[in-house]
Amino acid sequence: MFKAIVSAETLTSALDSVSVLVDECKIHLEEEGLEIRAVDPANVGMVDLSLEAAAFESYEADGGVIGVDLSRLEDIAGMAESGQLIQFELDEETRKLHIQIDGLEYTLALIDPDSIRQEPDIPDLDLPAEVVLEGKDLNRSVKAADMVSDHIALGVDESEEFFYVNAEGDTDDVHLELTRDDLIDLQVGPARSLFSLDYLKDMNKAIPSDTEVTLALGEEFPIKMFFGYGDGNGQVTYMLAPRIQSD
Amino acid sequence: MFKAIVSAETLTSALDSVSVLVDECKIHLEEEGLEIRAVDPANVGMVDLSLEAAAFESYEADGGVIGVDLSRLEDIAGMAESGQLIQFELDEETRKLHIQIDGLEYTLALIDPDSIRQEPDIPDLDLPAEVVLEGKDLNRSVKAADMVSDHIALGVDESEEFFYVNAEGDTDDVHLELTRDDLIDLQVGPARSLFSLDYLKDMNKAIPSDTEVTLALGEEFPIKMFFGYGDGNGQVTYMLAPRIQSD
Amino acid sequence: MFKAIVSAETLTSALDSVSVLVDECKIHLEEEGLEIRAVDPANVGMVDLSLEAAAFESYEADGGVIGVDLSRLEDIAGMAESGQLIQFELDEETRKLHIQIDGLEYTLALIDPDSIRQEPDIPDLDLPAEVVLEGKDLNRSVKAADMVSDHIALGVDESEEFFYVNAEGDTDDVHLELTRDDLIDLQVGPARSLFSLDYLKDMNKAIPSDTEVTLALGEEFPIKMFFGYGDGNGQVTYMLAPRIQSD
């Protein structure tokens, strides 16, 4: 059983966060809200998303799992005007999802969840450094690095106490330092890892520029990035595996 | 003889309504105003457009016919800034149209009207149902249907008294109902026909979202769509042949 | 030695004026300001640009020459937000240019100036006619001509005292006259020359629509176009060779 009503904005934020990594996903329709976990085909980037029942205008579910085509669902959400509500009702028998937006009914064929790539176990890492910054500063870092390279180093300078971004291209280099004054919060620890810029660019696309993002980092360890959405009733965690330093 | 002055906005509305169906057309320069009729190469969609002399700042004509390249004329109209007037004068001898926009003179070579596809006879159908709605609601219907299919069914439910849109895709379906409350007017009658979405999308492009559009419908009959432009001094009628139901 | 701070807007205006003609250029770092001269690969269009020290927040240089990739520099300038300052410092030893924008450091590898096409000698022509007009009127002329042809004639009517633009296509023609009333200034003299529209379109892209542009013209002679930027502390001169009239 699944019946829910949600604003187009909240739904779109949730879908966009997952669709930057995968085309299809399983959605767990838990009693307390939606849960999505997914990993990209190369097993490099993962996403763990939740959207609590409180984020919905109304919400009823009893623990089922559905498989969806994300771009299809995003197109449907795009039919809603700003402020409009989207209504969902699952037909268990036909395995179709009925979606209503102000008189418009869309009947979406679901995907067999067993045909979708298995969900990842997101490891519970103890990462020593934590950086809290605005989405727009992460965006600026990614954009600058992208001018010169296809990978990016993120790290923390423990003695000088700043977060830094490094990108080394064939001829040009980019370096950015954000001190405590530029950041929302900084927890110093040994941290420096190299990442694929392609993945970070995709994840960055889903992070609003005015959102507070937390980065958890270690030395040649995966990065975890958390941020909230849906008025604090939704949470996205990205995890990205590091690239091997080639020096 | 043809001499006229018209606002760029009115001219552009007229041209756009025709150019969604054909690249070239004949324009009848009648004493009372302009008349254009055209049919697309596949004989599926027709347009019948008039622009009364009252829509012009000044207008003089005596019944000639000219052939024009529509995209060429649209480009010229696009040179005018908002609010600017466009001045036309036909040189009967050279068969060129002199066009002036604030000091800019464009000399347009006309096309021999005999080389343009013959104008259609637009049949005078007696269609039993009539739906009057806002352009934006038609736009929404077309956009929603386009997500799942390449054809669209339009009909009227006689007992429940609503206008509906149906589109059935390989996996997903779209259904939209507009009741008397959602419509500007509804005249109930037996009506349900299937149309090619490609044509309806093209026609829809030329219909402003804040315009009142009248749809006349029957059972497996062509649809007629009328709307006004140019402060009520212009009229466009589209006619679209139905597709054969394949069920 | 070169150290300078300049607004992103001023730098971008300067770079855009040159990059419409060439991909790489030499920049002369004179004591009194920057100087750039460049000619396109076909030797048809030239640019001579200066940016005085007064256009900078701070400026120190002692006469060196550097070679730069313009699109690379434009990308870097694009990282600055409106109103932000860009800081330059040349490392003579490594031949790299250090660029800073609000905490972001970009290290740009310079190009060996000897590997860049030689700078043109811009001839000191005595052109008899001079037309001063707004950038948007030049833009309109170029756009109109582009609808019908790939070349454009610019001239001055000495007896009627107006500046004109002519473009003759295979079927259609465009003619525009700007009188003293439409122009900022006009110095009448014998002038009519034909130019490649491709070049004029490129140069026009770099001329802001609200800028005063001076055109100096002769009979089958090159055109010179001057305009200022950077609050009057920068000057751009374009020179474009005429095409041979083929009639």
XYZ file of C-alpha atoms in Angstrom:
741
model
C 0.000 0.000 0.000
C 1.286 3.434 -0.912
C -0.631 6.714 -1.018
C 1.097 10.045 -0.743
C 0.851 13.727 -1.616
C 3.993 15.836 -1.946
C 4.992 19.201 -3.378
C 6.592 19.182 -6.829
C 9.664 20.997 -5.438
C 10.412 18.391 -2.774
C 9.886 15.477 -5.150
C 12.106 17.034 -7.803
C 14.928 17.651 -5.309
C 14.787 14.019 -4.236
C 14.723 12.614 -7.772
C 17.525 14.881 -9.027
C 19.822 13.773 -6.210
C 19.593 10.168 -7.348
C 19.353 10.614 -11.118
C 22.820 12.197 -11.333
C 24.189 8.721 -10.554
C 21.710 6.155 -11.953
C 18.841 5.920 -14.450
C 16.688 3.489 -12.466
C 16.390 2.843 -8.757
C 14.437 1.010 -6.090
C 12.328 3.109 -3.745
C 11.586 1.645 -0.309
C 8.130 2.719 0.793
C 8.687 2.539 4.539
C 6.121 3.526 7.128
C 8.297 6.466 8.219
C 9.088 7.685 4.703
C 10.918 6.924 1.472
C 14.422 5.450 1.282
C 16.604 5.167 -1.796
C 20.105 3.753 -2.043
C 21.947 3.420 -5.320
C 25.428 3.002 -6.763
C 26.618 3.960 -10.213
C 27.512 1.203 -12.718
C 31.268 1.610 -12.047
C 30.786 1.276 -8.258
C 32.525 4.599 -7.650
C 29.707 6.848 -6.451
C 26.871 6.005 -4.061
C 23.814 7.841 -2.849
C 21.701 7.255 0.245
C 18.536 9.327 0.351
C 15.672 9.591 2.790
C 12.483 11.598 2.707
C 10.514 11.473 5.941
C 6.731 11.212 6.053
C 6.721 14.735 7.539
C 7.926 16.102 4.176
C 4.618 15.009 2.611
C 1.203 16.615 2.763
C -0.064 13.118 3.490
C 1.726 9.791 3.525
C 0.723 6.154 3.963
C 2.951 3.164 3.202
C 3.607 -0.274 4.627
C 7.098 -1.259 3.580
C 6.915 -2.227 -0.085
C 9.582 -1.715 -2.728
C 9.031 -0.299 -6.219
C 11.400 0.107 -9.146
C 11.223 3.334 -11.162
C 12.673 4.963 -14.240
C 13.961 8.245 -12.797
C 13.896 10.379 -15.937
C 10.283 9.340 -16.535
C 9.328 10.381 -13.008
C 11.270 13.664 -13.389
C 9.358 14.445 -16.596
C 6.067 13.893 -14.813
C 7.108 16.080 -11.871
C 8.075 18.712 -14.442
C 4.424 18.928 -15.532
C 3.557 20.479 -12.161
C 3.674 24.231 -11.836
C 5.460 25.815 -8.921
C 3.502 25.176 -5.719
C 1.362 22.378 -7.161
C 0.974 19.091 -5.349
C 1.610 15.648 -6.789
C -0.508 12.726 -5.646
C 0.646 9.102 -5.758
C -1.290 5.874 -5.414
C 0.155 2.439 -6.008
C -1.996 -0.221 -7.668
C -0.539 -3.410 -6.160
C -2.313 -5.666 -8.632
C -1.222 -4.058 -11.908
C 2.114 -2.825 -10.437
C 1.384 0.612 -11.810
C 1.770 3.903 -10.032
C -1.105 6.382 -10.481
C 0.105 9.958 -10.381
C -2.208 12.986 -10.310
C -1.384 16.645 -10.815
C -4.359 19.001 -10.838
C -6.691 16.848 -12.961
C -3.920 15.203 -14.973
C -3.590 11.469 -14.397
C -0.421 9.663 -15.349
C -0.237 5.874 -15.094
C 3.387 4.846 -14.701
C 4.485 1.267 -15.350
C 6.909 0.222 -12.614
C 10.130 -1.703 -13.157
C 10.650 -5.089 -11.534
C 12.911 -4.229 -8.562
C 14.851 -7.491 -9.099
C 15.987 -6.222 -12.500
C 17.625 -3.146 -10.961
C 21.269 -3.193 -9.861
C 21.624 -4.279 -6.261
C 21.653 -1.557 -3.661
C 25.048 -0.798 -2.108
C 25.983 -1.230 1.522
C 27.191 2.208 2.404
C 30.179 1.653 4.698
C 30.191 3.331 8.080
C 33.574 5.082 7.825
C 35.208 7.022 10.622
C 36.519 10.029 8.719
C 38.788 12.320 10.767
C 38.125 15.714 9.104
C 34.820 17.498 8.593
C 34.182 20.613 6.522
C 30.838 22.438 6.466
C 30.441 24.924 3.613
C 27.845 26.518 1.388
C 26.834 24.732 -1.787
C 28.061 27.654 -3.874
C 31.604 27.287 -2.525
C 31.650 23.608 -3.428
C 30.311 24.572 -6.849
C 33.063 27.152 -7.313
C 35.725 24.593 -6.352
C 34.447 22.037 -8.816
C 34.126 24.590 -11.628
C 37.636 25.940 -11.085
C 39.222 22.479 -10.994
C 37.328 21.522 -14.129
C 39.148 24.225 -16.111
C 42.473 22.438 -15.796
C 42.022 18.776 -14.923
C 39.753 15.756 -14.720
C 40.568 15.063 -11.105
C 40.541 17.106 -7.938
C 42.323 16.809 -4.602
C 40.429 17.800 -1.472
C 42.233 18.100 1.838
C 42.644 19.853 5.159
C 45.805 21.631 6.326
C 46.044 20.671 9.963
C 48.613 23.218 11.106
C 47.235 26.233 9.235
C 43.637 25.041 9.713
C 42.097 25.448 6.299
C 40.284 23.327 3.736
C 41.887 23.231 0.298
C 41.158 22.210 -3.260
C 43.950 21.350 -5.699
C 43.773 20.516 -9.382
C 46.840 19.961 -11.510
C 46.519 20.052 -15.259
C 49.080 19.398 -17.955
C 50.080 23.072 -18.015
C 47.911 24.984 -15.529
C 47.045 24.507 -11.866
C 44.208 25.599 -9.642
C 44.419 26.029 -5.881
C 41.710 27.225 -3.516
C 41.958 27.671 0.261
C 38.946 28.174 2.501
C 39.743 29.215 6.064
C 37.485 29.011 9.137
C 36.220 32.465 8.143
C 35.079 31.215 4.733
C 33.549 28.011 6.099
C 30.499 27.350 8.242
C 32.463 24.856 10.329
C 35.775 22.973 10.219
C 36.924 19.956 12.230
C 40.633 19.545 11.545
C 42.127 16.071 10.947
C 44.520 14.311 8.587
C 42.805 14.497 5.198
C 43.831 14.551 1.549
C 42.291 12.457 -1.208
C 42.051 12.614 -4.980
C 38.658 12.254 -6.738
C 37.297 11.951 -10.243
C 35.914 15.315 -11.233
C 33.217 13.739 -13.427
C 31.515 12.212 -10.409
C 31.941 15.243 -8.230
C 30.479 17.453 -10.978
C 27.416 15.206 -11.217
C 26.868 15.175 -7.462
C 27.444 18.927 -7.286
C 24.627 19.464 -9.812
C 22.134 18.139 -7.260
C 23.370 20.375 -4.432
C 21.571 23.744 -4.238
C 24.005 26.668 -4.027
C 22.349 28.027 -0.860
C 22.468 24.709 0.989
C 24.795 23.838 3.848
C 26.885 20.800 2.823
C 29.046 18.724 5.123
C 32.116 16.993 3.704
C 33.763 14.181 5.699
C 37.318 13.412 4.563
C 40.335 11.219 5.315
C 43.690 10.349 3.798
C 43.183 8.462 0.560
C 39.708 7.595 1.769
C 36.269 8.046 0.262
C 34.558 11.386 0.743
C 31.081 11.591 2.264
C 28.899 14.595 1.500
C 25.618 15.223 3.369
C 22.971 17.820 2.850
C 19.339 18.349 3.768
C 16.386 19.252 1.567
C 12.587 19.393 1.811
C 12.581 21.806 4.778
C 14.868 19.537 6.748
C 12.702 16.443 6.299
C 14.958 14.964 3.625
C 18.629 13.923 3.777
C 21.054 13.024 0.982
C 24.416 11.364 1.569
C 26.809 10.903 -1.308
C 29.902 8.729 -1.044
C 32.649 8.855 -3.628
C 35.627 6.464 -3.786
C 39.059 8.074 -4.089
C 41.328 7.754 -7.084
C 44.788 6.348 -6.588
C 47.415 9.099 -6.473
C 49.761 8.553 -9.387
C 52.913 10.225 -8.106
C -1.806 47.489 -55.428
C -0.820 46.830 -51.840
C 0.322 49.321 -49.212
C 0.042 48.622 -45.516
C 1.463 49.425 -42.105
C 1.161 46.941 -39.256
C 2.705 46.346 -35.831
C 5.487 43.793 -35.652
C 3.517 41.844 -32.992
C 0.416 41.398 -35.137
C 2.409 40.431 -38.216
C 4.480 37.917 -36.283
C 1.378 36.265 -34.787
C -0.106 35.880 -38.263
C 3.053 34.474 -39.846
C 3.744 32.046 -36.993
C 0.260 30.578 -37.265
C 0.904 29.569 -40.864
C 4.596 28.685 -40.736
C 4.015 25.817 -38.298
C 2.377 23.981 -41.238
C 4.069 25.200 -44.434
C 7.240 26.993 -45.585
C 5.639 29.021 -48.374
C 2.130 30.327 -48.848
C -0.081 32.542 -50.966
C -1.387 35.719 -49.373
C -4.636 37.155 -50.754
C -4.513 40.937 -50.577
C -8.259 41.572 -50.384
C -9.817 44.986 -49.960
C -11.061 44.024 -46.488
C -7.802 42.458 -45.318
C -5.374 39.586 -45.755
C -6.438 35.947 -46.254
C -4.185 32.890 -46.115
C -5.179 29.273 -46.574
C -2.655 26.461 -46.605
C -2.374 22.710 -46.160
C 0.691 20.750 -45.130
C 2.410 18.469 -47.707
C 0.731 15.334 -46.279
C -2.765 16.906 -46.487
C -3.374 16.299 -42.787
C -3.364 19.792 -41.308
C -4.914 22.953 -42.718
C -4.916 26.585 -41.702
C -7.310 29.365 -42.648
C -6.182 32.782 -41.476
C -7.624 36.268 -41.840
C -6.333 39.642 -40.763
C -8.835 42.449 -41.221
C -7.861 45.901 -42.479
C -8.767 47.192 -38.995
C -5.746 45.346 -37.561
C -3.441 47.600 -39.593
C -2.374 51.200 -38.975
C -3.168 51.751 -42.620
C -4.208 49.332 -45.342
C -4.859 49.539 -49.091
C -5.228 46.554 -51.389
C -7.255 45.591 -54.433
C -7.437 41.850 -54.529
C -4.050 40.591 -55.721
C -2.249 37.425 -54.649
C 1.408 37.150 -53.686
C 3.558 34.141 -52.825
C 5.960 34.427 -49.901
C 8.699 32.498 -48.146
C 7.423 32.551 -44.561
C 10.720 32.112 -42.718
C 12.177 34.978 -44.731
C 9.274 37.233 -43.747
C 9.530 36.101 -40.119
C 13.236 37.007 -40.068
C 12.435 40.473 -41.359
C 9.666 40.970 -38.807
C 12.183 39.870 -36.172
C 14.314 42.947 -37.024
C 11.594 45.183 -35.566
C 11.796 46.068 -31.911
C 8.739 45.714 -29.704
C 6.203 48.372 -30.667
C 7.795 49.238 -34.011
C 5.706 49.402 -37.166
C 6.408 47.537 -40.398
C 5.524 49.163 -43.700
C 4.771 47.211 -46.874
C 4.549 48.352 -50.471
C 4.195 46.000 -53.424
C 6.020 46.827 -56.669
C 3.678 45.211 -59.234
C 6.241 45.505 -62.017
C 9.252 43.851 -60.395
C 7.046 41.575 -58.228
C 9.058 42.612 -55.197
C 7.735 43.599 -51.803
C 9.361 46.667 -50.228
C 9.424 46.435 -46.467
C 10.475 49.285 -44.186
C 11.237 49.236 -40.481
C 12.467 52.521 -39.025
C 14.838 53.481 -41.851
C 15.690 49.898 -42.805
C 14.499 48.912 -46.284
C 14.216 45.273 -47.226
C 13.383 44.286 -50.787
C 11.817 40.841 -50.779
C 11.584 38.788 -53.963
C 8.153 37.177 -54.140
C 7.442 33.600 -55.179
C 5.283 32.845 -58.190
C 1.920 31.900 -56.583
C 1.425 29.196 -59.216
C 4.501 27.365 -57.925
C 3.005 27.082 -54.422
C 0.907 24.081 -53.420
C -2.749 24.631 -54.150
C -4.858 26.073 -51.376
C -7.198 23.639 -49.644
C -10.966 23.847 -49.600
C -11.664 23.836 -45.925
C -14.770 21.691 -45.496
C -17.720 23.166 -43.667
C -18.235 20.422 -41.108
C -21.089 20.268 -38.650
C -19.247 19.146 -35.524
C -21.518 18.236 -32.590
C -19.292 19.139 -29.607
C -17.576 22.396 -28.794
C -15.006 23.071 -26.098
C -13.723 26.538 -25.237
C -10.570 26.564 -23.131
C -7.470 28.635 -22.408
C -4.425 28.137 -24.611
C -2.398 27.023 -21.597
C -4.767 24.121 -20.912
C -4.430 22.917 -24.486
C -0.677 23.272 -24.136
C -0.692 21.205 -20.950
C -2.740 18.463 -22.635
C -0.385 18.253 -25.575
C 2.722 18.250 -23.385
C 1.352 15.512 -21.115
C 0.331 13.274 -24.026
C 3.726 13.782 -25.631
C 5.438 12.118 -22.655
C 3.917 8.739 -23.452
C 2.703 8.567 -27.048
C 2.771 10.013 -30.555
C -0.989 10.251 -30.798
C -3.690 11.773 -28.642
C -7.420 11.146 -28.256
C -9.692 14.116 -27.611
C -13.299 13.610 -26.644
C -16.311 14.695 -24.653
C -18.059 12.598 -22.033
C -21.732 13.295 -22.644
C -23.209 11.899 -19.444
C -20.597 13.290 -17.025
C -20.202 16.450 -19.110
C -16.443 16.878 -19.334
C -13.791 17.229 -22.027
C -11.028 14.628 -21.908
C -7.581 13.915 -23.293
C -6.239 10.370 -23.522
C -2.815 9.150 -24.576
C -1.784 5.532 -24.403
C 1.877 4.644 -24.636
C 3.567 1.260 -24.730
C 3.845 1.191 -20.945
C 2.399 4.421 -19.559
C -0.895 6.280 -20.019
C -1.991 9.868 -19.596
C -5.546 10.987 -18.912
C -6.808 14.515 -18.337
C -10.374 15.607 -17.612
C -11.540 19.211 -17.794
C -15.002 19.857 -16.365
C -17.252 22.848 -16.979
C -15.457 24.506 -14.051
C -12.071 24.178 -15.770
C -13.379 25.252 -19.163
C -14.600 28.574 -20.500
C -17.493 26.846 -22.247
C -18.645 23.342 -23.183
C -21.277 22.215 -25.655
C -21.791 18.500 -25.110
C -22.140 16.136 -28.084
C -20.873 12.756 -29.282
C -17.146 13.293 -29.775
C -13.988 11.204 -29.668
C -11.222 11.230 -32.243
C -7.561 10.293 -32.391
C -4.956 12.761 -33.730
C -1.295 12.812 -34.610
C 0.532 14.552 -31.794
C 3.171 15.952 -34.172
C 0.599 18.124 -35.901
C -1.159 19.139 -32.736
C 2.181 20.122 -31.186
C 2.985 22.334 -34.171
C -0.416 24.028 -34.120
C -0.217 24.432 -30.357
C 3.071 26.353 -30.746
C 1.192 29.126 -32.524
C -1.534 29.426 -29.867
C -0.706 31.935 -27.106
C -1.194 30.470 -23.633
C -3.515 33.308 -22.566
C -5.779 33.012 -25.616
C -9.277 31.576 -25.676
C -9.346 28.617 -28.092
C -12.449 26.886 -29.373
C -12.261 23.196 -30.298
C -15.012 21.680 -32.448
C -15.092 17.875 -32.302
C -16.995 14.853 -33.565
C -16.665 11.068 -33.597
C -13.691 10.038 -35.752
C -13.965 13.404 -37.440
C -11.460 16.197 -38.008
C -10.937 18.707 -35.220
C -11.336 22.420 -35.845
C -9.568 24.890 -33.594
C -10.292 28.643 -33.751
C -8.655 31.528 -31.978
C -8.374 35.268 -32.404
C -5.299 37.487 -32.444
C -4.417 41.089 -33.324
C -6.853 42.600 -30.801
C -9.719 40.598 -32.265
C -9.116 41.713 -35.842
C -7.460 38.462 -36.810
C -8.804 34.885 -36.829
C -7.011 31.559 -37.218
C -8.765 28.262 -37.883
C -6.814 25.047 -37.868
C -8.276 21.795 -39.119
C -6.613 18.466 -38.416
C -7.674 15.126 -39.941
C -8.173 12.244 -37.495
C -6.027 9.138 -37.375
C -7.687 5.785 -37.772
C -8.199 4.061 -34.431
C -6.179 0.857 -34.466
C -8.035 -1.218 -31.922
C 57.894 42.422 -13.680
C 54.117 42.523 -13.806
C 51.659 42.916 -10.941
C 48.160 44.209 -11.476
C 44.622 44.208 -10.103
C 41.679 44.817 -12.414
C 37.904 44.370 -12.360
C 36.531 41.266 -14.068
C 34.330 43.473 -16.308
C 37.222 45.525 -17.697
C 39.400 42.476 -18.269
C 36.598 40.602 -20.015
C 35.867 43.541 -22.347
C 39.538 43.690 -23.331
C 39.899 39.942 -23.922
C 36.638 39.666 -25.906
C 37.729 42.434 -28.276
C 40.795 40.449 -29.273
C 39.441 36.898 -29.125
C 36.900 37.553 -31.886
C 39.901 37.664 -34.274
C 42.594 35.360 -32.827
C 43.000 32.495 -30.342
C 46.390 33.525 -28.985
C 48.083 36.911 -28.690
C 51.049 38.763 -27.294
C 50.387 41.228 -24.487
C 52.863 44.079 -24.073
C 53.190 44.928 -20.391
C 54.216 48.555 -20.780
C 54.763 50.928 -17.888
C 51.726 52.978 -18.918
C 49.400 50.005 -19.502
C 48.705 46.968 -21.637
C 48.968 46.928 -25.438
C 47.735 44.185 -27.766
C 47.947 44.094 -31.553
C 46.809 41.118 -33.579
C 45.786 40.128 -37.079
C 43.604 37.202 -38.081
C 45.204 34.248 -39.977
C 43.904 35.536 -43.357
C 45.384 39.019 -42.785
C 41.972 40.635 -43.317
C 41.071 41.939 -39.876
C 43.322 43.628 -37.317
C 42.865 44.805 -33.760
C 44.874 47.348 -31.781
C 43.922 47.494 -28.126
C 45.201 49.510 -25.192
C 44.275 49.467 -21.535
C 45.855 52.271 -19.529
C 47.240 51.794 -16.036
C 44.413 54.054 -14.817
C 41.902 51.309 -15.705
C 43.455 49.074 -13.026
C 43.033 49.136 -9.265
C 46.815 48.833 -9.152
C 49.362 48.324 -11.915
C 53.098 47.747 -12.118
C 54.965 46.634 -15.242
C 58.296 47.280 -16.873
C 57.935 46.539 -20.557
C 57.882 42.751 -20.903
C 55.870 40.694 -23.398
C 53.824 37.601 -22.621
C 51.961 35.195 -24.878
C 48.512 34.007 -23.782
C 45.765 31.621 -24.798
C 42.771 33.955 -24.874
C 39.988 31.444 -24.298
C 41.853 30.123 -21.264
C 42.113 33.631 -19.828
C 38.440 34.304 -20.622
C 37.432 31.129 -18.760
C 39.394 32.258 -15.723
C 37.873 35.751 -15.842
C 34.478 34.013 -16.057
C 35.075 32.529 -12.583
C 34.819 36.024 -11.086
C 31.434 37.234 -9.958
C 30.224 40.667 -10.988
C 32.256 43.316 -9.152
C 35.059 40.972 -8.116
C 38.695 41.900 -8.700
C 41.270 39.781 -10.499
C 44.872 39.896 -9.363
C 47.835 39.091 -11.632
C 51.457 38.403 -10.817
C 54.002 37.201 -13.341
C 56.641 34.685 -12.242
C 59.536 35.603 -14.568
C 61.452 32.433 -13.746
C 58.796 29.824 -14.458
C 57.065 32.002 -17.112
C 53.756 31.386 -15.388
C 51.092 33.929 -14.585
C 49.564 33.677 -11.112
C 45.958 34.780 -11.090
C 43.889 35.238 -7.924
C 40.155 35.724 -7.556
C 38.863 35.860 -3.986
C 40.979 33.003 -2.591
C 41.126 31.052 -5.848
C 44.617 30.762 -7.327
C 45.068 29.858 -10.967
C 48.555 29.240 -12.346
C 48.527 29.858 -16.073
C 51.317 28.562 -18.307
C 52.258 31.270 -20.793
C 52.930 30.740 -24.478
C 56.312 31.571 -25.985
C 55.639 34.942 -27.698
C 57.921 33.905 -30.599
C 55.515 31.089 -31.448
C 52.601 33.527 -31.916
C 51.858 35.074 -35.319
C 53.731 38.333 -35.814
C 51.913 41.493 -34.833
C 50.624 43.626 -37.686
C 51.748 47.145 -38.508
C 48.471 48.985 -38.494
C 48.707 51.466 -41.361
C 48.065 55.126 -40.623
C 45.401 55.768 -43.243
C 43.888 59.159 -44.000
C 40.233 58.230 -44.397
C 37.999 61.042 -45.674
C 34.645 60.160 -44.044
C 33.835 59.640 -40.384
C 30.625 58.305 -38.892
C 29.921 58.233 -35.157
C 27.019 56.022 -34.140
C 25.707 53.899 -31.296
C 26.818 50.278 -31.099
C 23.213 49.138 -31.423
C 22.849 50.851 -34.822
C 25.958 49.110 -36.107
C 24.552 45.869 -34.750
C 21.240 46.435 -36.537
C 23.058 47.121 -39.819
C 25.123 43.958 -39.585
C 22.113 41.826 -38.618
C 19.991 43.161 -41.475
C 22.721 42.634 -44.080
C 23.311 39.122 -42.788
C 19.755 38.132 -43.739
C 20.487 38.465 -47.451
C 24.206 38.372 -48.155
C 27.707 37.519 -46.978
C 29.076 40.946 -47.757
C 28.062 44.473 -46.885
C 28.712 47.861 -48.458
C 29.205 50.838 -46.165
C 29.283 54.346 -47.576
C 28.449 58.012 -47.207
C 26.205 59.983 -49.543
C 27.980 63.317 -49.874
C 25.191 65.355 -51.421
C 22.331 64.085 -49.234
C 24.618 63.764 -46.217
C 23.796 60.356 -44.824
C 25.591 57.142 -43.934
C 24.279 54.033 -45.681
C 24.457 50.282 -45.538
C 23.770 48.127 -48.598
C 23.596 44.368 -48.915
C 22.610 42.621 -52.113
C 21.624 38.989 -52.005
C 20.736 36.603 -54.801
C 17.058 37.561 -54.552
C 16.633 40.087 -51.756
C 18.315 43.383 -50.881
C 18.744 45.392 -47.718
C 19.304 49.125 -47.544
C 19.636 51.298 -44.459
C 20.168 55.053 -44.292
C 21.197 56.915 -41.174
C 21.000 60.687 -41.379
C 22.661 63.268 -39.135
C 19.606 62.949 -36.882
C 20.167 59.216 -36.404
C 23.926 59.554 -35.927
C 26.010 61.042 -33.152
C 28.274 62.724 -35.681
C 28.996 62.657 -39.420
C 31.953 64.013 -41.364
C 31.049 63.781 -45.035
C 33.611 62.600 -47.599
C 33.900 60.246 -50.567
C 33.331 56.778 -49.082
C 32.012 53.450 -50.241
C 33.614 50.071 -49.631
C 32.536 46.451 -49.571
C 33.380 44.212 -46.603
C 33.131 40.573 -45.631
C 30.178 40.220 -43.280
C 31.835 37.365 -41.366
C 34.550 39.666 -40.080
C 32.232 42.539 -39.367
C 29.916 40.206 -37.431
C 32.809 39.024 -35.279
C 34.015 42.565 -34.549
C 30.458 43.688 -33.875
C 30.126 40.985 -31.180
C 32.754 42.783 -29.117
C 31.114 46.218 -29.390
C 28.605 46.935 -26.595
C 25.267 48.189 -27.925
C 25.358 51.316 -25.750
C 28.872 52.336 -26.823
C 29.746 55.195 -29.154
C 31.631 53.771 -32.157
C 33.526 55.798 -34.743
C 33.796 54.443 -38.289
C 36.430 55.940 -40.621
C 35.778 55.147 -44.287
C 37.092 55.771 -47.801
C 36.476 54.577 -51.340
C 37.480 50.933 -51.657
C 39.636 51.416 -48.603
C 39.841 49.590 -45.287
C 37.421 50.601 -42.543
C 38.666 51.623 -39.128
C 36.357 51.317 -36.138
C 37.259 52.806 -32.732
C 35.511 52.542 -29.411
C 36.367 53.036 -25.783
C 35.804 50.729 -22.807
C 36.876 50.470 -19.162
C 35.449 53.875 -18.214
C 37.369 55.565 -20.987
C 40.733 54.092 -19.982
C 40.714 51.499 -22.741
C 40.623 51.902 -26.522
C 39.980 49.354 -29.260
C 40.672 49.984 -32.951
C 39.598 47.432 -35.520
C 40.747 47.623 -39.125
C 39.116 45.540 -41.834
C 40.387 45.233 -45.423
C 37.806 45.810 -48.177
C 36.622 43.155 -50.591
C 37.045 43.770 -54.292
C 33.755 44.904 -55.875
C 32.769 42.324 -58.429
C 30.628 44.383 -60.765
